[in-house]
Coordinates of C-alpha atoms and ligand atoms in Angstrom, one line a residue:
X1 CA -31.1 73.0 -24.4
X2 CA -32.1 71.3 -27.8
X3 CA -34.1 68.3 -27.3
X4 CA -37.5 67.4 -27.9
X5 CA -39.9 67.2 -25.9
X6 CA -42.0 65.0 -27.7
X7 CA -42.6 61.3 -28.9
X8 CA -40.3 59.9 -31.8
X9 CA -42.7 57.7 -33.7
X10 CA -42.3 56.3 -37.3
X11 CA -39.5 58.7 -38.1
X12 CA -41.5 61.4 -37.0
X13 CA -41.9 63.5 -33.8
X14 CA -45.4 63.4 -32.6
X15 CA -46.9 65.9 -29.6
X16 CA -49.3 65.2 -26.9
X17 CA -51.8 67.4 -25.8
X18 CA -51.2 66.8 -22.4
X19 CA -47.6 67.6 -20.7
X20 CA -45.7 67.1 -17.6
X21 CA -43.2 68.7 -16.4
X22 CA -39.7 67.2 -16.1
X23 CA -37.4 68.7 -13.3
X24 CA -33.6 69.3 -12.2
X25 CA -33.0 67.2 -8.9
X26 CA -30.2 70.0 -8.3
X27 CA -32.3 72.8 -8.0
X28 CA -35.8 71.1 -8.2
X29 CA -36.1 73.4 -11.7
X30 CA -38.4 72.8 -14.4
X31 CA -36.3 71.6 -17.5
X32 CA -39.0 70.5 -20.0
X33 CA -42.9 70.4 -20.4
X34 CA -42.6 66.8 -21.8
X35 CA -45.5 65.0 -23.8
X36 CA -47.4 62.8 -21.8
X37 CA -47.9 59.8 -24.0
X38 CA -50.9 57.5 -23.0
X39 CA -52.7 54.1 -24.9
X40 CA -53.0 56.3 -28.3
X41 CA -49.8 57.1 -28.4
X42 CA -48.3 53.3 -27.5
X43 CA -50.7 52.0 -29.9
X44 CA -49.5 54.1 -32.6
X45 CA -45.8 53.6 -32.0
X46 CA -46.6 49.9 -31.9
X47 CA -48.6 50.1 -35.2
X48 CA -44.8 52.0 -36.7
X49 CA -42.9 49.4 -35.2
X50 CA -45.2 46.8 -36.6
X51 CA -44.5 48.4 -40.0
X52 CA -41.1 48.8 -40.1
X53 CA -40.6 45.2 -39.0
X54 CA -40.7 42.7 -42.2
X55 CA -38.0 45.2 -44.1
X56 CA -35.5 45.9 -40.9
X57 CA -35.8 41.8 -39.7
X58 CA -34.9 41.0 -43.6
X59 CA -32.0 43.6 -43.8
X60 CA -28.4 41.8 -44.0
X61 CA -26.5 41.3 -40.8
X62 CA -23.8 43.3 -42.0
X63 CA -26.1 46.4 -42.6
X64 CA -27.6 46.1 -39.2
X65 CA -24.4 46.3 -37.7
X66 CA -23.1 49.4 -39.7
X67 CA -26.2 51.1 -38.8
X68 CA -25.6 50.4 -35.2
X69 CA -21.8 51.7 -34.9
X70 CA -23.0 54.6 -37.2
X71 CA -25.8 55.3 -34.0
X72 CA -22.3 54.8 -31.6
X73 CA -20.6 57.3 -33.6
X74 CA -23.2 59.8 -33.0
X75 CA -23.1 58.8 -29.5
X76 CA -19.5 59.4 -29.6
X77 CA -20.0 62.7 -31.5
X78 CA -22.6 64.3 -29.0
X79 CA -20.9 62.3 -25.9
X80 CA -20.4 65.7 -24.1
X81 CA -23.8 67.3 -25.0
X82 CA -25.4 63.6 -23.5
X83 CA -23.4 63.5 -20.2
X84 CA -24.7 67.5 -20.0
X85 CA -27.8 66.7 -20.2
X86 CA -28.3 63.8 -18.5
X87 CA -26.6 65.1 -15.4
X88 CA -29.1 68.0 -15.4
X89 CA -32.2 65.8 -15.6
X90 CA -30.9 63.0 -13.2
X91 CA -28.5 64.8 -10.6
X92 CA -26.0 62.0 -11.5
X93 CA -22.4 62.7 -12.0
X94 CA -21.4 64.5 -14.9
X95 CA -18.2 63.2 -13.8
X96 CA -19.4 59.7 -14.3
X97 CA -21.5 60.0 -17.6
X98 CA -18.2 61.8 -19.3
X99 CA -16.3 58.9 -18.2
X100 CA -17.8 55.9 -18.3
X101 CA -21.7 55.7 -18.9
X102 CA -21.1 57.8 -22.5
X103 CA -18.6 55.5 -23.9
X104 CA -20.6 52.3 -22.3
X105 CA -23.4 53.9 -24.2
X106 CA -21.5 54.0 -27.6
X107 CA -19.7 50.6 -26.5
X108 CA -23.5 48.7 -25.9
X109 CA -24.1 49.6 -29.6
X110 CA -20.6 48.4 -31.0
X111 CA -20.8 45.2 -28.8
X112 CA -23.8 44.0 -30.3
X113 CA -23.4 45.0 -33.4
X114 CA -20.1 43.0 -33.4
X115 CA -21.5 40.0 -31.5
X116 CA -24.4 39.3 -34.1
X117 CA -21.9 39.2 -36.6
X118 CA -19.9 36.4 -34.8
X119 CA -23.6 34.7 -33.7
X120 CA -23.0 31.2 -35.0
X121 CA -23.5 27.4 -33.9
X122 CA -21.9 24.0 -34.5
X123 CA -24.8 22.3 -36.4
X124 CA -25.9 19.3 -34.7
X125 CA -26.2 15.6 -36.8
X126 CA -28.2 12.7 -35.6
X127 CA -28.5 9.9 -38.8
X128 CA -27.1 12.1 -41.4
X129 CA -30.1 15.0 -40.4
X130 CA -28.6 18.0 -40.0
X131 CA -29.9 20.4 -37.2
X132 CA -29.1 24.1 -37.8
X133 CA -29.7 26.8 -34.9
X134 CA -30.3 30.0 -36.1
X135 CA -31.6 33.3 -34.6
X136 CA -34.7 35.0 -35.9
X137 CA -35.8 38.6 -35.2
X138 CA -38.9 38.4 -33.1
X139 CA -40.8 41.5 -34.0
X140 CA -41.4 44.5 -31.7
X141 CA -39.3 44.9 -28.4
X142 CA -41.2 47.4 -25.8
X143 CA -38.5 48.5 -23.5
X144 CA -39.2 50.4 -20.4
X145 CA -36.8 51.7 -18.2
X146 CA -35.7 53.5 -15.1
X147 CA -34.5 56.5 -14.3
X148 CA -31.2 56.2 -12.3
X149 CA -28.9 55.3 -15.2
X150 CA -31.8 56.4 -18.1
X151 CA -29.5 56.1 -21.3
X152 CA -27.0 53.2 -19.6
X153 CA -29.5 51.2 -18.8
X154 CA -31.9 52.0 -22.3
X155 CA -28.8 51.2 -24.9
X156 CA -28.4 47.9 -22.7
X157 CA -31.8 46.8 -24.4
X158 CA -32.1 48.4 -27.3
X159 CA -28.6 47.7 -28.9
X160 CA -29.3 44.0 -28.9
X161 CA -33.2 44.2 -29.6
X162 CA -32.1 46.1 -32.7
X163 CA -29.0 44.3 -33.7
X164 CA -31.2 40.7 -33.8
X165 CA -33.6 42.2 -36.5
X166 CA -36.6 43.8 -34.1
X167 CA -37.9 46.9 -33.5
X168 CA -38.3 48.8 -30.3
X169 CA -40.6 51.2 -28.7
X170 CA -38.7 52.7 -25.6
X171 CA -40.5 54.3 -22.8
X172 CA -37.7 56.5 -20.8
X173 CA -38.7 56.9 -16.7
X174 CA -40.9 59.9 -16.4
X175 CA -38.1 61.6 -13.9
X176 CA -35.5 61.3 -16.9
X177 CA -37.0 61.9 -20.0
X178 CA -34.4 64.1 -22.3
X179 CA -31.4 61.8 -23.2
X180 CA -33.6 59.0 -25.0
X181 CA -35.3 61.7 -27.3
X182 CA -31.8 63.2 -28.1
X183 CA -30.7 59.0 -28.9
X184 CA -34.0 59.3 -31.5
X185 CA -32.2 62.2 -33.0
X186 CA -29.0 60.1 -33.6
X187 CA -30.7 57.0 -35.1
X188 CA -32.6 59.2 -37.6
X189 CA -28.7 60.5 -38.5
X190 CA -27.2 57.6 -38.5
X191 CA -29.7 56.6 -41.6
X192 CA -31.9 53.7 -38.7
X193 CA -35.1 53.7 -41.1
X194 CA -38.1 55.7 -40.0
X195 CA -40.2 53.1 -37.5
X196 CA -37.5 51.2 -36.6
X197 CA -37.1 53.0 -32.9
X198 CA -39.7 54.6 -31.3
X199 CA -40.1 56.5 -28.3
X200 CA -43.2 57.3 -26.5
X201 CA -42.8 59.4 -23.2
X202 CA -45.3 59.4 -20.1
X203 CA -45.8 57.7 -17.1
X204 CA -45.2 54.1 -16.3
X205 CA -49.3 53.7 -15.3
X206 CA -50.5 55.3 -18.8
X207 CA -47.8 55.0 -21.4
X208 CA -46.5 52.3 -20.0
X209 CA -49.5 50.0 -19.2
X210 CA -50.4 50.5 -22.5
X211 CA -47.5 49.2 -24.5
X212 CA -46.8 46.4 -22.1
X213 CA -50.5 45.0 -22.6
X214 CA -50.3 45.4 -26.8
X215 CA -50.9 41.8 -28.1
X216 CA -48.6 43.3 -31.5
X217 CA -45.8 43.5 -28.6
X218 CA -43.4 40.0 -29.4
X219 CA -40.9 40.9 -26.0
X220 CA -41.0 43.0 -22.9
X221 CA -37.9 43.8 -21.2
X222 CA -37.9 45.9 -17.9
X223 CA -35.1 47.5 -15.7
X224 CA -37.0 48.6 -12.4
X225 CA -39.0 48.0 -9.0
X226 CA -40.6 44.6 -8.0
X227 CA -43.9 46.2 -7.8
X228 CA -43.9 47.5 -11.3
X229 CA -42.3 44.4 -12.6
X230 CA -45.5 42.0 -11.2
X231 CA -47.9 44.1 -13.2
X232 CA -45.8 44.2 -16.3
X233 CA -45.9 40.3 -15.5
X234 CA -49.3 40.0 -15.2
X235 CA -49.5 41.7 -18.8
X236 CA -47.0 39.2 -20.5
X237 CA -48.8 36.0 -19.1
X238 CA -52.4 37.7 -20.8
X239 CA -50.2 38.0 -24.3
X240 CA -47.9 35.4 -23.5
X241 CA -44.9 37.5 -24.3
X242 CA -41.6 36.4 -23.0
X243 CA -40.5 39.2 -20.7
X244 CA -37.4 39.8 -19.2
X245 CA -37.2 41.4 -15.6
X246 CA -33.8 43.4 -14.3
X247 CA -34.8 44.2 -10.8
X248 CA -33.5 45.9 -7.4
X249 CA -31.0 43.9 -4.9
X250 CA -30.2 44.2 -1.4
X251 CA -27.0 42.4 -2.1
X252 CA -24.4 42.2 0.6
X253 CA -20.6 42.7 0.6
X254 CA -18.6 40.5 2.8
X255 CA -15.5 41.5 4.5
X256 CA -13.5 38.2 5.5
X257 CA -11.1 38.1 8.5
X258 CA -8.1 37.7 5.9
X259 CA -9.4 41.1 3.5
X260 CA -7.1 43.9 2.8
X261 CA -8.8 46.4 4.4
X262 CA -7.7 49.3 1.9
X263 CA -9.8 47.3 -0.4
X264 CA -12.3 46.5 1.6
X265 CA -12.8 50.4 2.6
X266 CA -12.8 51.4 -1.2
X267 CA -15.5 48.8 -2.4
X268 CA -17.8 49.9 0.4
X269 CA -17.2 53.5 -0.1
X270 CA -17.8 52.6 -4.2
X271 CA -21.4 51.7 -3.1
X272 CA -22.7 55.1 -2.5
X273 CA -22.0 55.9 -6.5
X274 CA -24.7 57.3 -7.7
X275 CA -26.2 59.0 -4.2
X276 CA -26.7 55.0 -3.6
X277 CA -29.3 55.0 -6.9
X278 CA -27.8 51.7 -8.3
X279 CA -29.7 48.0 -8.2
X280 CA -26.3 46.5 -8.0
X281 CA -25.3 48.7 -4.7
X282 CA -24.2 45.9 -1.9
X283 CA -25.8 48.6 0.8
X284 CA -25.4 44.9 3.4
X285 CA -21.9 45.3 4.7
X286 CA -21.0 42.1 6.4
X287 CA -17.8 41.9 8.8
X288 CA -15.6 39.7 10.0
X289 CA -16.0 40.6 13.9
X290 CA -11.7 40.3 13.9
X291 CA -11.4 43.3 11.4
X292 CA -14.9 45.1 12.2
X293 CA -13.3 47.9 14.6
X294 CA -10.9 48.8 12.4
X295 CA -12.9 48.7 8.8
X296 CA -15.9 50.0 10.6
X297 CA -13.2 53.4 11.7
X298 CA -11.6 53.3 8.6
X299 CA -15.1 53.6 6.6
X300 CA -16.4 56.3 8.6
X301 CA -13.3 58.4 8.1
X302 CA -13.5 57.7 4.2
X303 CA -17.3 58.9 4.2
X304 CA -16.6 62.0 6.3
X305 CA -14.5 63.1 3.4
X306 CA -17.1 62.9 0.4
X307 CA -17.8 65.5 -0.9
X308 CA -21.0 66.3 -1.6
X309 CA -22.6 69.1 -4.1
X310 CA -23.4 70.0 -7.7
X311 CA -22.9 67.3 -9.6
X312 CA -21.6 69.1 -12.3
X313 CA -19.0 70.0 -10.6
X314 CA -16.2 67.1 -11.3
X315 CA -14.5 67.5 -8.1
X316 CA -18.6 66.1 -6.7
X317 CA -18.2 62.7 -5.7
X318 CA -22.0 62.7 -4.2
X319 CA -24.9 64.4 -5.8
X320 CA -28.7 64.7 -5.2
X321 CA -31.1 62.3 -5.2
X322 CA -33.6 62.3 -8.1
X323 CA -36.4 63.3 -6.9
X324 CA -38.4 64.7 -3.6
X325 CA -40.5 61.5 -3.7
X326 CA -37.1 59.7 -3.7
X327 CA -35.9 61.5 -1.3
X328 CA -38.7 61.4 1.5
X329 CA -38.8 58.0 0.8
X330 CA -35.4 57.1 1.4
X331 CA -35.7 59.9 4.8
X332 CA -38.5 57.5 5.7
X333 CA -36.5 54.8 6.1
X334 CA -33.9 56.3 8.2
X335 CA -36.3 57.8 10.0
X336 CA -37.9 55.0 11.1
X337 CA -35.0 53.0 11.5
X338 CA -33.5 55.4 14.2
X339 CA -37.0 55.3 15.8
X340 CA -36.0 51.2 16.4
X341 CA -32.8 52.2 18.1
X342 CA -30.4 51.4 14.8
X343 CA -27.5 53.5 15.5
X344 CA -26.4 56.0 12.4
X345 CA -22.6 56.2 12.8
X346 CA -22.1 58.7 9.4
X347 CA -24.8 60.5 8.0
X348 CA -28.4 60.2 9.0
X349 CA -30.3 62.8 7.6
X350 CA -30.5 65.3 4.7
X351 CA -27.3 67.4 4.3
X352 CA -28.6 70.4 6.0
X353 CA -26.0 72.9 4.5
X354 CA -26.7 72.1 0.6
X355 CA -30.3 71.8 1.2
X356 CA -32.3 70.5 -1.4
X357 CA -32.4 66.8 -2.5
X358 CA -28.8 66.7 -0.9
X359 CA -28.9 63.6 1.7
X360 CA -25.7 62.9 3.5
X361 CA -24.4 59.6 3.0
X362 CA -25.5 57.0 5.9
X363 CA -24.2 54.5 7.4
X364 CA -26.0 52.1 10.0
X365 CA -24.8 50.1 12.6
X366 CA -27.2 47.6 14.7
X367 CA -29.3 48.5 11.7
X368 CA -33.9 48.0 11.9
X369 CA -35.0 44.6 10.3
X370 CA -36.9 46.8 7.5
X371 CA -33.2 48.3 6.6
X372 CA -31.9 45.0 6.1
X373 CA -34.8 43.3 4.0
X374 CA -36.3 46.7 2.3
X375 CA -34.0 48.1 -0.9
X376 CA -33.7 51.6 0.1
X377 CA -32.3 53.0 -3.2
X378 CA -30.3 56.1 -1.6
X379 CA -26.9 56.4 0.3
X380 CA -28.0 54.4 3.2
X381 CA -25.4 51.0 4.1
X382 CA -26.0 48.9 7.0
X383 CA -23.3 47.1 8.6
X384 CA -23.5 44.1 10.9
X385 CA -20.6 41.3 11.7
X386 CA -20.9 37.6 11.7
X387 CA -18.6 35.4 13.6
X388 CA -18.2 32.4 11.0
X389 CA -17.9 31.7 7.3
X390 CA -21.3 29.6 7.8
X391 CA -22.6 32.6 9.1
X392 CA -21.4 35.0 6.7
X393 CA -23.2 33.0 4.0
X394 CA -26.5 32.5 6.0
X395 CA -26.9 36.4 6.9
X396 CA -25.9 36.9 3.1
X397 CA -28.4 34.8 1.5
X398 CA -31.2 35.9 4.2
X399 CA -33.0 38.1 1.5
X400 CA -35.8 37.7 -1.0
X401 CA -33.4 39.3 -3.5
X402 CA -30.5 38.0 -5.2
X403 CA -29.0 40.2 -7.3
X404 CA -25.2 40.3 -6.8
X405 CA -22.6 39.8 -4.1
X406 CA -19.5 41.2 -3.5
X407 CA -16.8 39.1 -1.3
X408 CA -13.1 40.6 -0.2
X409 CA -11.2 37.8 0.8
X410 CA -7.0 37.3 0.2
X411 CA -7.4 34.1 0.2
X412 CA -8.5 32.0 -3.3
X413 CA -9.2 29.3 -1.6
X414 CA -11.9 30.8 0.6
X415 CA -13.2 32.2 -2.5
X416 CA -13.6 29.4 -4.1
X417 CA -15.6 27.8 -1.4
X418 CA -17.7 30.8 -0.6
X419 CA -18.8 32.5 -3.9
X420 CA -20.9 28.9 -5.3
X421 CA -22.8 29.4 -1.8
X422 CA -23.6 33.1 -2.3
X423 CA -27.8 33.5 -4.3
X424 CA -26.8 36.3 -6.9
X425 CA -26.7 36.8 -10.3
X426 CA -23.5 38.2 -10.1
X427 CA -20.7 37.6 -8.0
X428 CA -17.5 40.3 -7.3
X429 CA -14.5 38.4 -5.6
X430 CA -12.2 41.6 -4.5
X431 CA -14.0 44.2 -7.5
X432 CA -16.9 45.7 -8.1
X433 CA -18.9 46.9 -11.5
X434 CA -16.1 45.5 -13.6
X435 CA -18.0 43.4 -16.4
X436 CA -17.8 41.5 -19.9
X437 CA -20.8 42.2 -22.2
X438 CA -20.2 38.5 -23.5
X439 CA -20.9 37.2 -19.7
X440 CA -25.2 37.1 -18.3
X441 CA -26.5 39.8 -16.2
X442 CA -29.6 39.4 -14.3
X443 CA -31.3 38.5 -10.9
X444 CA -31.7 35.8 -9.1
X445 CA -35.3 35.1 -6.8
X446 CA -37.0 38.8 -6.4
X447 CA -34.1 40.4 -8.6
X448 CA -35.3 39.5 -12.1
X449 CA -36.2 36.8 -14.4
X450 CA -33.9 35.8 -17.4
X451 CA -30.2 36.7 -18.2
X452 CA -28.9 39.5 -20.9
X453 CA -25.9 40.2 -22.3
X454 CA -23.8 38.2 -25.2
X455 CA -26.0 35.0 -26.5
X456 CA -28.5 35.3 -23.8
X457 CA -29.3 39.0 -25.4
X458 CA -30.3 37.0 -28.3
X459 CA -32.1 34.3 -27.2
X460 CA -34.2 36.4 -25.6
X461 CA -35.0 38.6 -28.4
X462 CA -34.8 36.4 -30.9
X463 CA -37.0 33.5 -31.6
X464 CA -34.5 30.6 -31.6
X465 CA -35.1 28.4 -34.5
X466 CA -33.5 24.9 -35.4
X467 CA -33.7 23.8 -38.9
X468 CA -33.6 20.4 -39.7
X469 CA -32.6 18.6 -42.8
X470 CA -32.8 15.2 -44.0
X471 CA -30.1 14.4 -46.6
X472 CA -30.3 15.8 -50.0
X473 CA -29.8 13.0 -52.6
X474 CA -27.4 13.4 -55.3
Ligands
NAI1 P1 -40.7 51.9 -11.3 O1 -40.5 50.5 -11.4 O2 -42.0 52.4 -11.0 O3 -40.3 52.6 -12.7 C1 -39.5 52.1 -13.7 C2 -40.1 52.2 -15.1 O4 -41.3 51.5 -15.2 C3 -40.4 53.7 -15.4 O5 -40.2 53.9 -16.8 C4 -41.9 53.8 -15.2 O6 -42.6 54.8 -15.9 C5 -42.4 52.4 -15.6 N1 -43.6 51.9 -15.1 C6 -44.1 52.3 -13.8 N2 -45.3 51.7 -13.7 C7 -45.6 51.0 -14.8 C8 -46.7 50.1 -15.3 N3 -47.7 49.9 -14.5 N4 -46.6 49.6 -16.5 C9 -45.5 49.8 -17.3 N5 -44.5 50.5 -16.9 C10 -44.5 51.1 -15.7 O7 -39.6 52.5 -10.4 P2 -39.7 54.0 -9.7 O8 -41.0 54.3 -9.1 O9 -39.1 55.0 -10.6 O10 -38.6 53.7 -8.5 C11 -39.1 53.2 -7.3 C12 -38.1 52.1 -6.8 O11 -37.8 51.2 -7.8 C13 -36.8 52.7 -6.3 O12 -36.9 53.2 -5.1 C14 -36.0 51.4 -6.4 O13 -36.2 50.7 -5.3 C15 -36.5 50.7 -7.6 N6 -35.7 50.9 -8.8 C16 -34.9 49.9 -9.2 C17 -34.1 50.2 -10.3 C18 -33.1 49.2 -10.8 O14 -32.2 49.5 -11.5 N7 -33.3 47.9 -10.5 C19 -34.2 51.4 -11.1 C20 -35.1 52.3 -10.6 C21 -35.9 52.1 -9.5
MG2 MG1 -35.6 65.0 -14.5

């Protein structure tokens, strides 16, 4: 494996003294003694960020944008290498990054790089005045993100921060280091001048810490934990740097009385993607008590047959969890919710035969009250039934989260009535992870704070600016 272990700062790669280690979740290997970036190195990525700022935030439109699907070509050209190597530092499926998270990754850059381009505003007019909205860069972008969809997830932020004229210091999750120093490689190829992406590996308490509490840092946007996300708060307000959170969910899926139960049976199986490592993951499955029986058989059956291994094998459809930390943790839960009597009708423990960070996908009926409030992030679903469509939409919105919600219903009309009732940022009526860049994406309550994608990308990292004229005489 080719890829540096080191920072990518100012155009240049840049080594720690200290290292960490970065392992495989499917054998718990070593992979890379990774530099372990702390305040100096932040402060000197910000410092090359700084620099590069004035000349990339005055360089046309146009340019920006070629430079940007010149960095998705390369992402297009290495797709294969990527998916490789992000399987083997993650454990997600290499199934999954060849097919879609490698050509979202090249698609997040050609999106923005298209939507600036078409950025644009009636211009208001109050007593012949003229009020013109336009969209400044903002200066440096520190992005920090997580680990269970590292370059997904990254390109998300950085492909708008970079298309509206700022520069970006990126510091990848500690568990999932490699693809975001193989990205560096590509923006230097694709001609991005030096200092206009940096990236400073290390842990989320040093490196991260750091960046987040630079006053030189103009926005903050985070993909991760609520506890993380309250300190990386607490850094904005001392700056006051708008920040923009993307948090976990414990988002339910509700199964009406009327649903087709093939469909139904398929979404819920859909939410153990990614060993059940995905924010958006509806892990509450919510019943109709008229169908329960049946989906409830029908789900079992369809989770018996996973199959669960390497995942670079593509026949895989379950891999390993990330980490051992992940893993005890998410053991902890079930653990303790068999302890309360919750009764584990699939699954329930780590797969014995595989070993490793293998856990067998889970799913809980008369589930613990910690499994229903708590965000596990592994294969764990609860499932529970509810008798009316008032109290489908109570048990859904009893949560401090609000990230999405998922609703299989036949019925449009039911639909309709339900979905404006349902606390999420997102709402799925008979779908899942089917999205339009142009639409937001965020959290609602404990999920996040703020909306990305299409204009709300830039208006939060641009500094929104209305120009106003009185008329010229002639
Ligand atoms: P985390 O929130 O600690 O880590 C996410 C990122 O924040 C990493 O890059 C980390 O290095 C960085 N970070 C950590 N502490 C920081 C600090 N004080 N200042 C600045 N940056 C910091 O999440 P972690 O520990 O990897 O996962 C724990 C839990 O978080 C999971 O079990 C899951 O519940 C949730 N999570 C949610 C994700 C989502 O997509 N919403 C993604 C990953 C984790
Ligand atoms: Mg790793």
């Amino acid at each position: 494996m080719s890829v540096s272990a080191d920072h990518w700062i100012g155009g240049e790669r840049v080594a720690s003294p200290q290292r960490f280690t970065d392992l495989s979740p499917i054998d718990e290997q070593p992979i890379a003694e990774i530099s372990r970036g702390g305040a100096r190195e932040a402060a000197q990525a910000v410092a090359a960020a700084r620099k590069a700022f004035p000349a990339w935030a005055r360089t046309s439109k146009e340019e920006r944008a070629r430079l940007l699907h010149a960095i998705a070509d390369g992402v297009d050209k290495r797709a294969d290498e990527l998916a490789n190597v992000e399987t083997r530092d993650n454990g997600a499926l290499l199934r999954s990054h060849l097919r879609g998270v490698m050509p979202r990754v090249a698609h997040n850059f050609r999106f923005f790089a298209d939507w600036l381009l078409g950025l644009g505003h009636d211009d208001f007019e109050t007593r012949g005045h003229t009020n013109h909205v336009s969209w400044d860069p903002a200066g440096v972008c520190a992005l920090i993100t997580p680990w269970n969809a590292p370059l997904m997830l990254a390109t998300w932020k950085i492909a708008p921060a970079l298309a509206a004229g700022n520069t970006v210091v990126l510091k990848p999750a500690e568990w999932s280091p490699l693809t975001a120093s193989i990205l560096a490689d590509i923006t230097a190829e694709a001609g991005l001048p030096d200092g206009v992406f940096n990236v400073v590996q290390g842990f989320g308490a040093e490196a991260g810490a750091a960046l987040v509490d630079n006053p030189d840092i103009s926005r903050i946007s985070f993909t991760g934990s609520v506890p993380t996300a309250r300190l990386i708060g607490a850094a904005a307000a001392r700056h006051l740097t708008p920040v923009s959170l993307e948090l976990g969910g414990k988002s339910p899926l509700l199964v009406m009385r009327d649903a087709d139960l093939d469909l139904a049976v398929d979404l819920a199986v859909e939410q153990y993607d990614n060993a059940g490592q995905v924010c958006l993951a509806c892990t509450r499955l919510l019943v109709a008590e008229e169908v329960a029986g049946e989906f409830t058989e029908r789900l079992v059956e369809r989770i018996k047959a996973l199959r669960q291994g390497d995942p670079r094998d593509l026949a895989t459809d379950i891999g390993p969890q990330i980490h051992r930390k992940q893993f005890d943790k998410i053991d902890g839960f079930v653990q303790r919710a068999v302890a309360e009597g919750a009764r584990a009708v699939a699954g329930g423990g780590p797969n014995a035969e595989l070993g490793g960070l293998y856990y067998r996908p889970t799913l809980f009926t008369e589930p613990s009250k910690e499994l229903l409030r708590e965000e596990v992030f592994g294969p764990v679903l609860t499932l529970q039934t509810f008798s009316s469509e008032e109290q489908a939409v109570a048990m859904a919105n009893d949560t401090s989260y609000g990230l999405d919600a998922l609703v299989v219903t036949t019925s449009e009309e039911r639909a309709r009535r339900l979905t404006p009732q349902l606390v999420a940022g997102t709402v799925w009526v008979n779908c899942f992870f089917v999205r339009d860049l142009r639409a937001p994406f965020g959290g609602s309550r404990d999920s996040g704070i703020g909306r990305e994608g299409g204009n709300w990308s830039f208006d939060f990292y641009c500094d929104v600016k209305n120009t106003v004229s009185a008329p010229w005489v002639r």
